[in-house]
Coordinates of C-alpha atoms and ligand atoms in Angstrom, one line a residue:
X170 CA 70.6 70.7 76.6
X171 CA 70.6 67.0 76.1
X172 CA 72.2 66.8 72.6
X173 CA 73.9 69.1 70.2
X174 CA 71.1 68.5 67.7
X175 CA 67.3 68.1 68.0
X176 CA 66.2 64.5 68.6
X177 CA 62.6 65.4 67.6
X178 CA 61.3 68.1 65.2
X179 CA 57.6 67.1 65.6
X180 CA 57.2 65.6 69.1
X181 CA 56.6 68.2 71.8
X182 CA 59.3 67.9 74.4
X183 CA 60.0 69.9 77.5
X184 CA 62.9 69.7 80.1
X185 CA 61.8 69.9 83.7
X186 CA 65.0 71.7 84.6
X187 CA 64.8 74.2 87.4
X188 CA 63.7 74.2 91.0
X189 CA 62.1 71.1 92.5
X190 CA 60.9 70.8 96.1
X191 CA 63.5 68.9 98.0
X192 CA 63.7 67.2 101.4
X193 CA 66.3 65.1 103.1
X194 CA 65.1 61.9 104.8
X195 CA 68.1 60.9 106.9
X196 CA 66.0 58.6 109.1
X197 CA 64.4 57.0 106.1
X198 CA 60.8 57.6 107.3
X199 CA 59.3 58.9 104.1
X200 CA 57.9 55.6 102.8
X201 CA 56.3 54.7 106.1
X202 CA 54.9 58.2 106.4
X203 CA 53.7 58.1 102.8
X204 CA 55.5 61.3 101.6
X205 CA 54.6 60.2 98.1
X206 CA 51.0 60.9 98.9
X207 CA 51.5 64.0 101.0
X208 CA 54.8 65.7 100.4
X209 CA 55.9 67.4 103.6
X210 CA 56.3 71.2 103.6
X211 CA 59.4 71.5 101.5
X212 CA 62.4 72.8 103.5
X213 CA 64.0 74.2 100.4
X214 CA 64.1 73.9 96.6
X215 CA 66.8 72.1 94.7
X216 CA 67.8 72.9 91.2
X217 CA 67.5 69.9 88.8
X218 CA 69.8 68.7 87.4
X219 CA 72.4 69.0 90.2
X220 CA 74.2 67.1 92.9
X221 CA 72.9 68.0 96.4
X222 CA 76.3 67.7 97.9
X223 CA 77.3 70.9 96.2
X224 CA 74.8 72.9 98.3
X225 CA 75.6 74.5 101.6
X226 CA 75.5 72.1 104.6
X227 CA 74.9 69.1 102.3
X228 CA 78.5 68.3 101.5
X229 CA 78.7 64.9 103.0
X230 CA 75.1 63.9 103.0
X231 CA 74.7 60.3 101.8
X232 CA 71.2 58.8 102.1
X233 CA 67.6 59.3 101.1
X234 CA 66.2 62.5 99.7
X235 CA 62.9 63.3 98.1
X236 CA 62.1 65.6 95.1
X237 CA 58.7 66.9 94.0
X238 CA 57.6 68.8 90.9
X239 CA 54.1 69.8 89.7
X240 CA 53.6 69.4 86.0
X241 CA 50.7 70.9 83.9
X242 CA 49.2 68.9 81.1
X243 CA 47.2 71.0 78.7
X244 CA 45.1 68.3 77.2
X245 CA 44.2 64.7 77.9
X246 CA 47.3 63.0 76.4
X247 CA 49.9 60.3 76.5
X248 CA 53.1 61.4 78.2
X249 CA 56.6 60.0 78.3
X250 CA 58.5 60.9 81.4
X251 CA 62.3 60.4 81.1
X252 CA 64.8 60.6 83.9
X253 CA 68.1 61.0 82.1
X254 CA 70.2 60.1 85.2
X255 CA 69.5 59.7 88.9
X256 CA 72.3 58.5 91.2
X257 CA 71.6 55.3 93.1
X258 CA 68.2 54.0 93.9
X259 CA 65.2 55.9 92.5
X260 CA 61.5 55.4 93.1
X261 CA 59.1 57.5 91.0
X262 CA 55.5 58.3 92.0
X263 CA 52.9 60.1 90.0
X264 CA 49.9 61.5 91.9
X265 CA 50.6 59.2 94.8
X266 CA 51.0 56.0 92.6
X267 CA 54.3 54.2 92.4
X268 CA 55.4 54.2 88.7
X269 CA 58.6 52.2 89.2
X270 CA 62.1 51.7 90.6
X271 CA 65.5 52.1 88.9
X272 CA 69.0 51.4 90.1
X273 CA 71.9 53.0 88.4
X274 CA 73.2 56.5 88.0
X275 CA 74.4 57.4 84.6
X276 CA 71.8 56.1 82.2
X277 CA 68.1 57.1 81.4
X278 CA 64.9 55.3 82.5
X279 CA 61.4 56.2 81.5
X280 CA 57.7 55.8 82.1
X281 CA 55.0 56.0 79.5
X282 CA 51.8 57.3 80.9
X283 CA 48.6 56.5 79.0
X284 CA 46.0 59.2 78.7
X285 CA 47.1 61.5 81.4
X286 CA 44.1 63.8 82.3
X287 CA 44.4 67.5 81.5
X288 CA 45.4 69.5 84.6
X289 CA 48.1 69.5 87.3
X290 CA 50.0 66.4 88.3
X291 CA 52.5 65.7 91.0
X292 CA 55.8 63.9 90.2
X293 CA 57.7 62.7 93.3
X294 CA 61.1 61.0 93.3
X295 CA 62.6 59.2 96.2
X296 CA 66.3 58.8 95.7
X297 CA 68.8 57.0 97.9
X298 CA 72.5 57.5 97.3
X299 CA 73.7 55.0 99.9
X300 CA 76.5 52.7 98.7
X301 CA 76.9 49.2 100.1
X302 CA 78.6 46.0 99.2
X303 CA 76.1 45.2 96.4
X304 CA 75.6 48.6 94.8
X305 CA 77.6 49.6 91.7
X306 CA 79.9 51.2 92.6
X307 CA 80.3 49.6 96.0
X308 CA 81.0 51.5 99.2
X309 CA 84.7 52.1 98.7
X310 CA 85.3 53.9 95.5
X311 CA 87.8 56.6 94.5
X312 CA 85.4 59.4 93.5
X313 CA 83.3 61.6 95.6
X314 CA 80.0 60.1 96.5
X315 CA 77.4 62.5 95.2
X316 CA 73.6 62.1 95.2
X317 CA 70.8 63.6 93.2
X318 CA 69.0 63.9 89.9
X319 CA 72.2 64.7 87.9
X320 CA 70.9 64.9 84.3
X321 CA 67.7 66.5 83.0
X322 CA 64.2 65.2 83.5
X323 CA 62.2 65.3 80.2
X324 CA 58.5 65.4 79.5
X325 CA 57.4 64.3 76.0
X326 CA 53.8 64.4 74.6
X327 CA 53.3 61.3 72.4
X328 CA 50.4 60.6 70.0
X329 CA 48.4 57.4 69.8
X330 CA 51.0 56.0 67.4
X331 CA 54.5 56.9 68.4
X332 CA 58.1 55.9 67.5
X333 CA 59.3 53.9 70.4
X334 CA 62.8 53.5 69.1
X335 CA 65.0 53.6 66.0
X336 CA 68.1 51.5 65.5
X337 CA 70.6 52.0 62.7
X338 CA 73.2 49.4 61.8
X339 CA 75.4 48.9 58.9
X340 CA 78.1 46.7 57.3
X341 CA 80.9 48.4 55.5
X342 CA 82.8 47.2 52.5
X343 CA 85.3 50.0 51.9
X344 CA 83.0 53.0 51.4
X345 CA 79.9 50.9 50.5
X346 CA 77.4 50.4 53.3
X347 CA 74.6 47.9 53.7
X348 CA 72.4 49.9 56.0
X349 CA 69.7 48.4 58.2
X350 CA 67.2 50.8 59.9
X351 CA 64.7 49.4 62.4
X352 CA 61.9 51.6 63.6
X353 CA 59.5 50.4 66.3
X354 CA 56.1 52.0 66.1
X355 CA 53.9 51.5 69.1
X356 CA 50.2 52.0 69.5
X357 CA 48.6 53.4 72.6
X358 CA 45.2 53.3 70.8
X359 CA 42.1 51.2 71.3
X360 CA 41.7 50.8 67.6
X361 CA 43.8 49.7 64.6
X362 CA 45.6 52.6 63.0
X363 CA 47.6 53.2 59.8
X364 CA 50.4 55.7 59.3
X365 CA 52.9 56.7 56.7
X366 CA 56.5 56.0 57.7
X367 CA 59.1 58.2 55.9
X368 CA 62.8 58.1 56.3
X369 CA 65.2 61.0 55.6
X370 CA 68.9 61.4 55.5
X371 CA 69.3 65.1 56.2
X372 CA 66.5 66.6 54.0
X373 CA 66.6 63.8 51.5
X374 CA 63.7 61.4 51.6
X375 CA 64.9 57.8 50.8
X376 CA 62.1 55.6 51.9
X377 CA 58.3 55.7 52.4
X378 CA 55.7 53.0 53.3
X379 CA 52.3 52.6 54.9
X380 CA 52.3 50.8 58.3
X381 CA 49.3 49.3 60.0
X382 CA 49.4 48.8 63.7
X383 CA 46.8 46.8 65.7
X384 CA 45.4 48.3 68.9
X385 CA 48.0 48.3 71.6
X386 CA 50.6 46.5 69.5
X387 CA 54.1 47.4 68.3
X388 CA 55.3 47.0 64.7
X389 CA 59.0 46.7 64.0
X390 CA 59.7 48.0 60.5
X391 CA 63.0 47.0 59.0
X392 CA 64.4 48.9 56.0
X393 CA 67.5 47.6 54.2
X394 CA 69.4 49.7 51.8
X395 CA 72.7 49.9 50.0
X396 CA 74.5 53.2 50.2
X397 CA 77.6 53.5 48.0
X398 CA 80.5 55.9 48.4
X399 CA 79.6 57.0 51.9
X400 CA 81.8 59.6 53.5
X401 CA 83.6 57.7 56.3
X402 CA 83.9 59.0 59.8
X403 CA 87.5 59.0 60.9
X404 CA 89.8 60.2 63.7
X405 CA 90.2 63.9 63.3
X406 CA 87.9 63.8 60.1
X407 CA 84.4 63.3 61.3
X408 CA 81.6 62.8 58.8
X409 CA 78.1 62.4 60.3
X410 CA 74.8 61.4 58.8
X411 CA 71.5 62.5 60.3
X412 CA 68.6 60.0 59.9
X413 CA 65.1 61.0 60.7
X414 CA 62.1 58.7 60.9
X415 CA 58.7 60.4 60.5
X416 CA 55.2 59.0 61.0
X417 CA 51.9 60.9 60.9
X418 CA 52.3 62.9 64.2
X419 CA 55.7 61.9 65.5
X420 CA 59.4 61.6 64.6
X421 CA 62.8 60.6 65.9
X422 CA 66.3 61.7 64.8
X423 CA 69.5 59.7 65.2
X424 CA 73.0 60.6 64.1
X425 CA 75.5 58.1 62.9
X426 CA 79.0 57.9 61.3
X427 CA 80.3 55.2 59.0
X428 CA 83.5 53.6 60.2
X429 CA 85.0 50.2 60.6
X430 CA 86.8 49.1 63.7
X431 CA 89.3 46.2 63.7
X432 CA 92.5 45.1 65.5
X433 CA 95.7 43.9 63.9
X434 CA 99.3 43.6 65.0
X435 CA 98.6 45.1 68.4
X436 CA 96.9 48.1 66.9
X437 CA 93.4 49.5 66.7
X438 CA 92.5 50.0 63.0
X439 CA 89.9 52.6 62.0
X440 CA 88.8 52.1 58.4
X441 CA 91.7 49.8 57.8
X442 CA 94.4 52.2 59.1
X443 CA 96.2 51.9 62.4
X444 CA 95.6 54.6 64.9
X445 CA 98.0 55.0 67.9
X446 CA 95.8 56.0 70.8
X447 CA 96.8 59.2 72.6
X448 CA 94.4 59.6 75.4
X449 CA 93.4 60.7 78.9
X450 CA 90.9 59.4 81.5
X451 CA 88.2 61.9 82.1
X452 CA 85.7 61.9 85.0
X453 CA 82.6 64.0 84.2
X454 CA 83.0 65.9 87.4
X455 CA 83.6 69.5 88.6
X456 CA 83.8 70.8 92.2
X457 CA 80.8 73.1 91.7
X458 CA 78.5 70.8 89.8
X459 CA 79.7 67.3 90.8
X460 CA 78.4 64.9 88.1
X461 CA 75.7 67.3 86.9
X462 CA 78.4 68.6 84.5
X463 CA 77.1 71.6 82.4
X464 CA 77.3 71.3 78.6
X465 CA 79.1 74.6 78.4
X466 CA 82.0 73.2 80.4
X467 CA 82.1 70.1 78.1
X468 CA 83.0 72.4 75.3
X469 CA 85.9 73.7 77.4
X470 CA 87.0 70.2 78.3
X471 CA 87.0 69.3 74.7
X472 CA 89.1 72.3 73.7
X473 CA 91.6 71.5 76.4
X474 CA 91.8 67.8 75.4
X475 CA 92.3 68.8 71.8
X476 CA 95.1 71.2 72.8
X477 CA 96.7 68.3 74.6
X478 CA 96.8 66.4 71.3
X479 CA 94.5 63.5 72.3
X480 CA 92.7 61.4 69.8
X481 CA 90.8 59.4 72.4
X482 CA 89.2 59.7 75.9
X483 CA 88.4 57.0 78.4
X484 CA 85.1 57.8 80.1
X485 CA 86.3 56.7 83.5
X486 CA 84.3 55.2 85.1
X487 CA 80.6 55.3 84.0
X488 CA 78.5 56.1 80.9
X489 CA 79.0 59.8 80.2
X490 CA 76.6 62.4 78.9
X491 CA 75.3 62.0 75.3
X492 CA 76.1 65.8 74.8
X493 CA 79.7 65.0 75.5
X494 CA 79.7 62.1 73.1
X495 CA 78.1 64.3 70.5
X496 CA 81.0 66.7 70.8
X497 CA 83.5 63.8 70.4
X498 CA 81.5 62.5 67.3
X499 CA 81.7 66.0 65.8
X500 CA 85.5 66.3 66.4
X501 CA 86.5 62.8 65.4
X502 CA 87.7 61.7 68.9
X503 CA 87.5 58.0 70.0
X504 CA 85.8 57.1 73.2
X505 CA 86.0 54.2 75.7
X506 CA 82.7 53.7 77.5
X507 CA 82.4 51.7 80.7
X508 CA 80.1 50.9 83.6
X509 CA 81.0 51.8 87.2
X510 CA 82.1 48.3 88.3
X511 CA 85.2 49.8 90.1
X512 CA 87.1 47.0 91.6
X513 CA 90.2 48.0 93.5
X514 CA 88.5 47.2 96.8
X515 CA 85.8 44.9 95.5
X516 CA 85.6 41.7 97.6
X517 CA 85.3 38.4 95.8
X518 CA 82.2 37.7 97.8
X519 CA 80.4 40.5 96.1
X520 CA 81.5 39.4 92.6
X521 CA 79.6 36.1 93.2
X522 CA 76.3 37.7 94.2
X523 CA 73.5 37.4 91.7
X524 CA 72.1 40.9 92.5
X525 CA 75.5 42.5 91.9
X526 CA 75.8 40.7 88.5
X527 CA 72.2 41.5 87.5
X528 CA 72.9 45.2 88.2
X529 CA 76.0 45.1 86.1
X530 CA 74.1 43.4 83.3
X531 CA 71.4 46.0 83.2
X532 CA 74.0 48.8 83.4
X533 CA 75.7 47.3 80.4
X534 CA 72.4 47.1 78.5
X535 CA 71.5 50.7 79.3
X536 CA 75.0 52.0 78.4
X537 CA 74.8 50.3 75.0
X538 CA 71.3 51.7 74.4
X539 CA 72.4 55.2 75.3
X540 CA 75.6 55.3 73.3
X541 CA 74.8 52.9 70.4
X542 CA 74.8 55.4 67.6
X543 CA 77.8 57.4 68.5
X544 CA 80.6 56.7 66.1
X545 CA 83.2 57.9 68.6
X546 CA 82.5 54.9 70.9
X547 CA 84.7 52.1 69.9
X548 CA 85.2 50.3 73.2
X549 CA 82.7 48.8 75.7
X550 CA 84.4 48.1 79.0
X551 CA 82.9 45.8 81.5
X552 CA 84.9 46.6 84.6
X553 CA 87.9 48.3 86.1
X554 CA 90.5 46.8 88.4
X555 CA 88.5 43.9 89.8
X556 CA 90.4 41.0 91.3
X557 CA 90.9 39.3 87.9
X558 CA 92.8 36.4 89.3
X559 CA 89.8 34.4 90.5
X560 CA 87.4 31.9 89.0
X561 CA 84.5 33.9 90.3
X562 CA 85.7 37.0 88.4
X563 CA 86.0 34.7 85.3
X564 CA 82.5 33.5 85.6
X565 CA 81.0 37.0 86.1
X566 CA 83.1 38.4 83.2
X567 CA 82.1 35.6 80.8
X568 CA 78.5 36.5 81.5
X569 CA 79.0 40.2 81.1
X570 CA 81.0 39.8 77.9
X571 CA 78.6 37.4 76.3
X572 CA 75.6 39.7 77.0
X573 CA 77.6 42.6 75.4
X574 CA 78.3 40.5 72.3
X575 CA 74.6 40.0 71.9
X576 CA 73.9 43.7 72.3
X577 CA 76.5 44.9 69.8
X578 CA 78.9 43.1 67.5
X579 CA 80.4 46.2 66.0
X580 CA 82.6 47.4 68.8
X581 CA 85.6 46.0 70.8
X582 CA 85.1 44.7 74.2
X583 CA 87.7 45.4 76.9
X584 CA 88.5 46.0 80.6
X585 CA 91.2 47.5 82.7
X586 CA 93.3 45.1 84.8
X587 CA 95.5 45.9 87.8
X588 CA 97.0 42.4 87.9
X589 CA 98.6 42.1 84.4
X590 CA 100.9 39.3 85.5
X591 CA 98.3 37.1 87.2
X592 CA 95.1 38.0 85.3
X593 CA 93.1 35.0 84.0
X594 CA 90.5 37.0 82.0
X595 CA 92.7 38.0 79.0
X596 CA 91.3 35.5 76.5
X597 CA 87.7 36.9 77.0
X598 CA 88.5 40.3 75.5
X599 CA 89.3 41.9 72.2
X600 CA 91.6 44.5 73.8
X601 CA 93.5 44.5 77.1
X602 CA 93.8 47.6 79.3
X603 CA 96.5 47.8 82.0
X604 CA 96.4 50.1 85.0
X605 CA 99.8 50.4 86.8
X606 CA 101.4 53.1 88.8
X607 CA 105.2 52.5 88.8
X608 CA 106.8 55.7 90.1
X609 CA 103.8 56.3 92.4
X610 CA 102.3 53.3 94.2
X611 CA 105.1 50.9 93.5
X612 CA 108.8 51.1 92.5
X613 CA 110.1 53.5 90.0
X614 CA 109.0 54.2 86.5
X615 CA 111.5 51.7 85.0
X616 CA 109.3 49.0 86.7
X617 CA 107.1 49.3 83.6
X618 CA 109.8 47.7 81.4
X619 CA 110.1 44.4 83.4
X620 CA 106.3 44.2 84.0
X621 CA 105.6 44.7 80.3
X622 CA 108.2 42.1 79.2
X623 CA 106.7 39.5 81.6
X624 CA 103.2 40.5 80.6
X625 CA 103.8 40.0 76.9
X626 CA 105.3 36.5 77.6
X627 CA 102.3 35.7 79.7
X628 CA 99.8 37.0 77.1
X629 CA 101.5 34.8 74.4
X630 CA 101.4 31.7 76.6
X631 CA 97.6 32.4 77.0
X632 CA 97.1 32.7 73.3
X633 CA 96.5 36.4 73.5
X634 CA 99.7 37.6 71.9
X635 CA 98.1 39.6 69.1
X636 CA 95.6 41.5 71.1
X637 CA 96.2 45.2 71.4
X638 CA 97.4 46.3 74.8
X639 CA 96.6 49.7 76.0
X640 CA 98.1 51.5 79.0
X641 CA 94.8 52.6 80.5
X642 CA 96.1 54.2 83.7
X643 CA 99.4 55.4 85.0
X644 CA 100.6 58.6 86.6
X645 CA 100.9 60.3 90.0
X646 CA 99.7 63.2 92.0
X647 CA 100.9 66.7 91.5
X648 CA 99.4 69.5 93.6
X649 CA 98.7 72.5 91.4
X650 CA 101.1 75.3 92.1
X651 CA 103.6 73.2 93.9
X652 CA 106.7 73.6 91.7
X653 CA 110.3 73.9 92.7
X654 CA 113.8 72.8 91.7
X655 CA 113.5 69.3 93.0
X656 CA 111.0 66.7 91.9
X657 CA 109.4 65.9 95.3
X658 CA 106.5 63.6 95.7
X659 CA 103.2 65.5 95.2
X660 CA 105.0 68.3 93.3
X661 CA 104.0 69.2 89.7
X662 CA 107.7 68.5 88.8
X663 CA 107.6 64.9 90.0
X664 CA 104.2 64.2 88.3
X665 CA 105.5 65.6 85.0
X666 CA 108.7 63.6 85.3
X667 CA 107.0 60.2 85.9
X668 CA 104.3 60.7 83.3
X669 CA 106.7 61.7 80.6
X670 CA 109.1 58.8 81.4
X671 CA 106.3 56.3 81.4
X672 CA 105.0 57.6 78.0
X673 CA 108.5 57.1 76.5
X674 CA 108.6 53.5 77.7
X675 CA 105.2 52.7 76.3
X676 CA 105.9 54.3 72.9
X677 CA 109.1 52.2 72.6
X678 CA 107.1 49.0 73.1
X679 CA 105.7 47.9 69.7
X680 CA 103.1 45.8 71.5
X681 CA 101.4 48.8 73.2
X682 CA 98.7 50.3 71.0
X683 CA 98.0 53.5 73.0
X684 CA 98.1 55.3 76.3
X685 CA 95.5 56.9 78.6
X686 CA 97.1 59.1 81.3
X687 CA 95.5 59.0 84.7
X688 CA 93.9 61.5 84.6
X689 CA 92.6 64.6 82.8
X690 CA 91.5 66.8 85.7
X691 CA 91.8 66.5 89.5
X692 CA 88.6 65.1 91.0
X693 CA 87.1 65.1 94.5
X694 CA 87.9 62.0 96.5
X695 CA 85.7 60.2 98.9
X696 CA 87.6 60.7 102.2
X697 CA 85.9 60.3 105.5
X698 CA 87.3 61.1 108.9
X699 CA 86.2 57.7 110.3
X700 CA 87.6 55.7 107.4
X701 CA 91.0 54.6 106.4
X702 CA 90.4 54.7 102.6
X703 CA 92.2 57.2 100.4
X704 CA 94.0 58.9 103.2
X705 CA 96.8 59.9 100.8
X706 CA 94.5 62.2 98.8
X707 CA 95.7 65.7 99.8
X708 CA 93.0 68.4 99.8
X709 CA 90.5 65.5 99.6
X710 CA 91.1 65.4 95.9
X711 CA 92.6 62.8 93.6
X712 CA 95.4 65.1 92.4
X713 CA 96.6 63.1 89.4
X714 CA 95.0 65.4 86.9
X715 CA 97.1 67.1 84.1
X716 CA 94.9 70.1 84.9
X717 CA 93.5 70.9 88.3
X718 CA 89.8 70.7 89.1
X719 CA 89.2 74.2 87.6
X720 CA 91.1 73.1 84.4
X721 CA 94.3 75.1 85.0
X722 CA 97.3 73.3 83.4
X723 CA 100.0 71.7 85.5
X724 CA 103.6 71.0 84.2
X725 CA 102.5 67.5 83.3
X726 CA 99.9 69.0 80.9
X727 CA 102.7 70.8 79.0
X728 CA 104.8 67.7 79.0
X729 CA 102.1 65.4 77.7
X730 CA 101.1 68.0 75.2
X731 CA 104.6 68.2 73.8
X732 CA 104.9 64.4 73.7
X733 CA 101.5 63.7 72.2
X734 CA 102.0 66.3 69.5
X735 CA 105.4 64.7 68.6
X736 CA 103.9 61.3 68.1
X737 CA 102.8 60.7 64.6
X738 CA 101.8 57.2 63.5
Ligands
LIG951 C1 92.9 53.2 90.0 C2 91.5 53.6 89.6 C3 91.3 55.0 89.4 C4 92.0 55.8 90.5 C5 93.5 55.5 90.4 C6 94.3 56.3 91.5 O1 93.7 52.9 88.9 O2 91.1 52.9 88.4 O3 89.9 55.3 89.5 O4 91.5 55.5 91.7 O5 93.7 54.2 90.7 O6 94.4 57.5 91.4 O7 94.8 55.6 92.4

């Protein structure tokens, strides 16, 4: 499942989920030996989507691996081949021909294949999960370093005239919306063609026109309407609208929610009313599936997060599945979306590199494209814990933020800083996120009080006094099942104690607009016997979850649940 609803009712689509032929290429000889022309006898098959590290004897494999799938095309036809997410570097070949390269991990990329002849075709993917100083994330990162095709691969049959994309925007004045719908119709034909374009909201037709498209061209149709008295999407009270664009032999469905986001007096306002954010950081990760997180388990995560009393989730630290965001849309839960620029060990030298910045820019663009219509998404975040004290960080951030502002003006732009008292980036953002671990990595929990006092003074001196400040990370490790009489480090008791004390401090500070506990569930860490990084991660897990990796609640879960339920705005 890709979405909780059908994105196409007319276009024929097929998921290529299931077994693919799979081969490791640890010596990286595949390109030289032209495996894309002649795939070697497959050593075994790999289920797609999945992470290969979850298979036997593959746990710590980082490097190159090849996938192959035969596809059957019933008629000579145009085909759209979509890879919804492949970790790291991906080169795609069709019948021995290189179709293209993509770098990323959590966003889709696609190829449109004109007039693919009827019959069998061979799709080959070379992936490389190797991290280095210029990949995003870079080589030292605090989550397990999986590889593979982690989200579905989709095959769509498209007609000569097809809907390339649809974009829905609106301006709200109370409950009156000026709606702007843009539909791009693309021709793959040799001749000029005409089609009807019809737009529906649910089953209700509200627009129809004839569109002429020259051979091989794209026409962007823009429809502007005034919709009065729309039902507003709100926290805990979701209202969704389904918009379908239909042409002669194709269609596309998008789902939106009408809501207005603002900031005022240190608070996030949704539809003019302040919402105190009660959140957690969630990795989309599970020990059995890695990042190929099954939709069924997303329902369970959602239920647990609702039990906890959250009204928001931070998608740490990469664009999460559209299915997950659909669930948040349907439940009125706010979302923070970010790209995997994870900076705690990011050298300044890397920040300066053009390739690194270009990768970050294209990840931002792909994230916005993927999540654009989800009403739950209210924050775009450009990075986490980079060294935000340097001019190089400033220059890169300015570039990322200005590109985001061109892509979307309707959401708040933010980041998470680990240097709140020295950060020079504050003025660039709408909202400031602070990550700090008093009671765990430094001092005791009371350290938050002094830090926040100094931070507010500093923010004021930088002209940022009114911006909402969110506590985007805080907490400590608690090993599931380790409970006792005394709150020892790494016990559930100690974790529950520091998290609840921290929450009380934040709630007392009128300048804090919300909290995201680090973290929802325990995740696998990236420990290596020959590396000094993350050696404090017992069991090779980051144990700061309120639930363990199998979603069993710890004491801290009960405490946060009690506290979040007691907070009313
Ligand atoms: C950082 C980082 C998280 C995690 C956390 C921790 O704040 O943003 O990804 O690594 O520290 O557990 O130390």
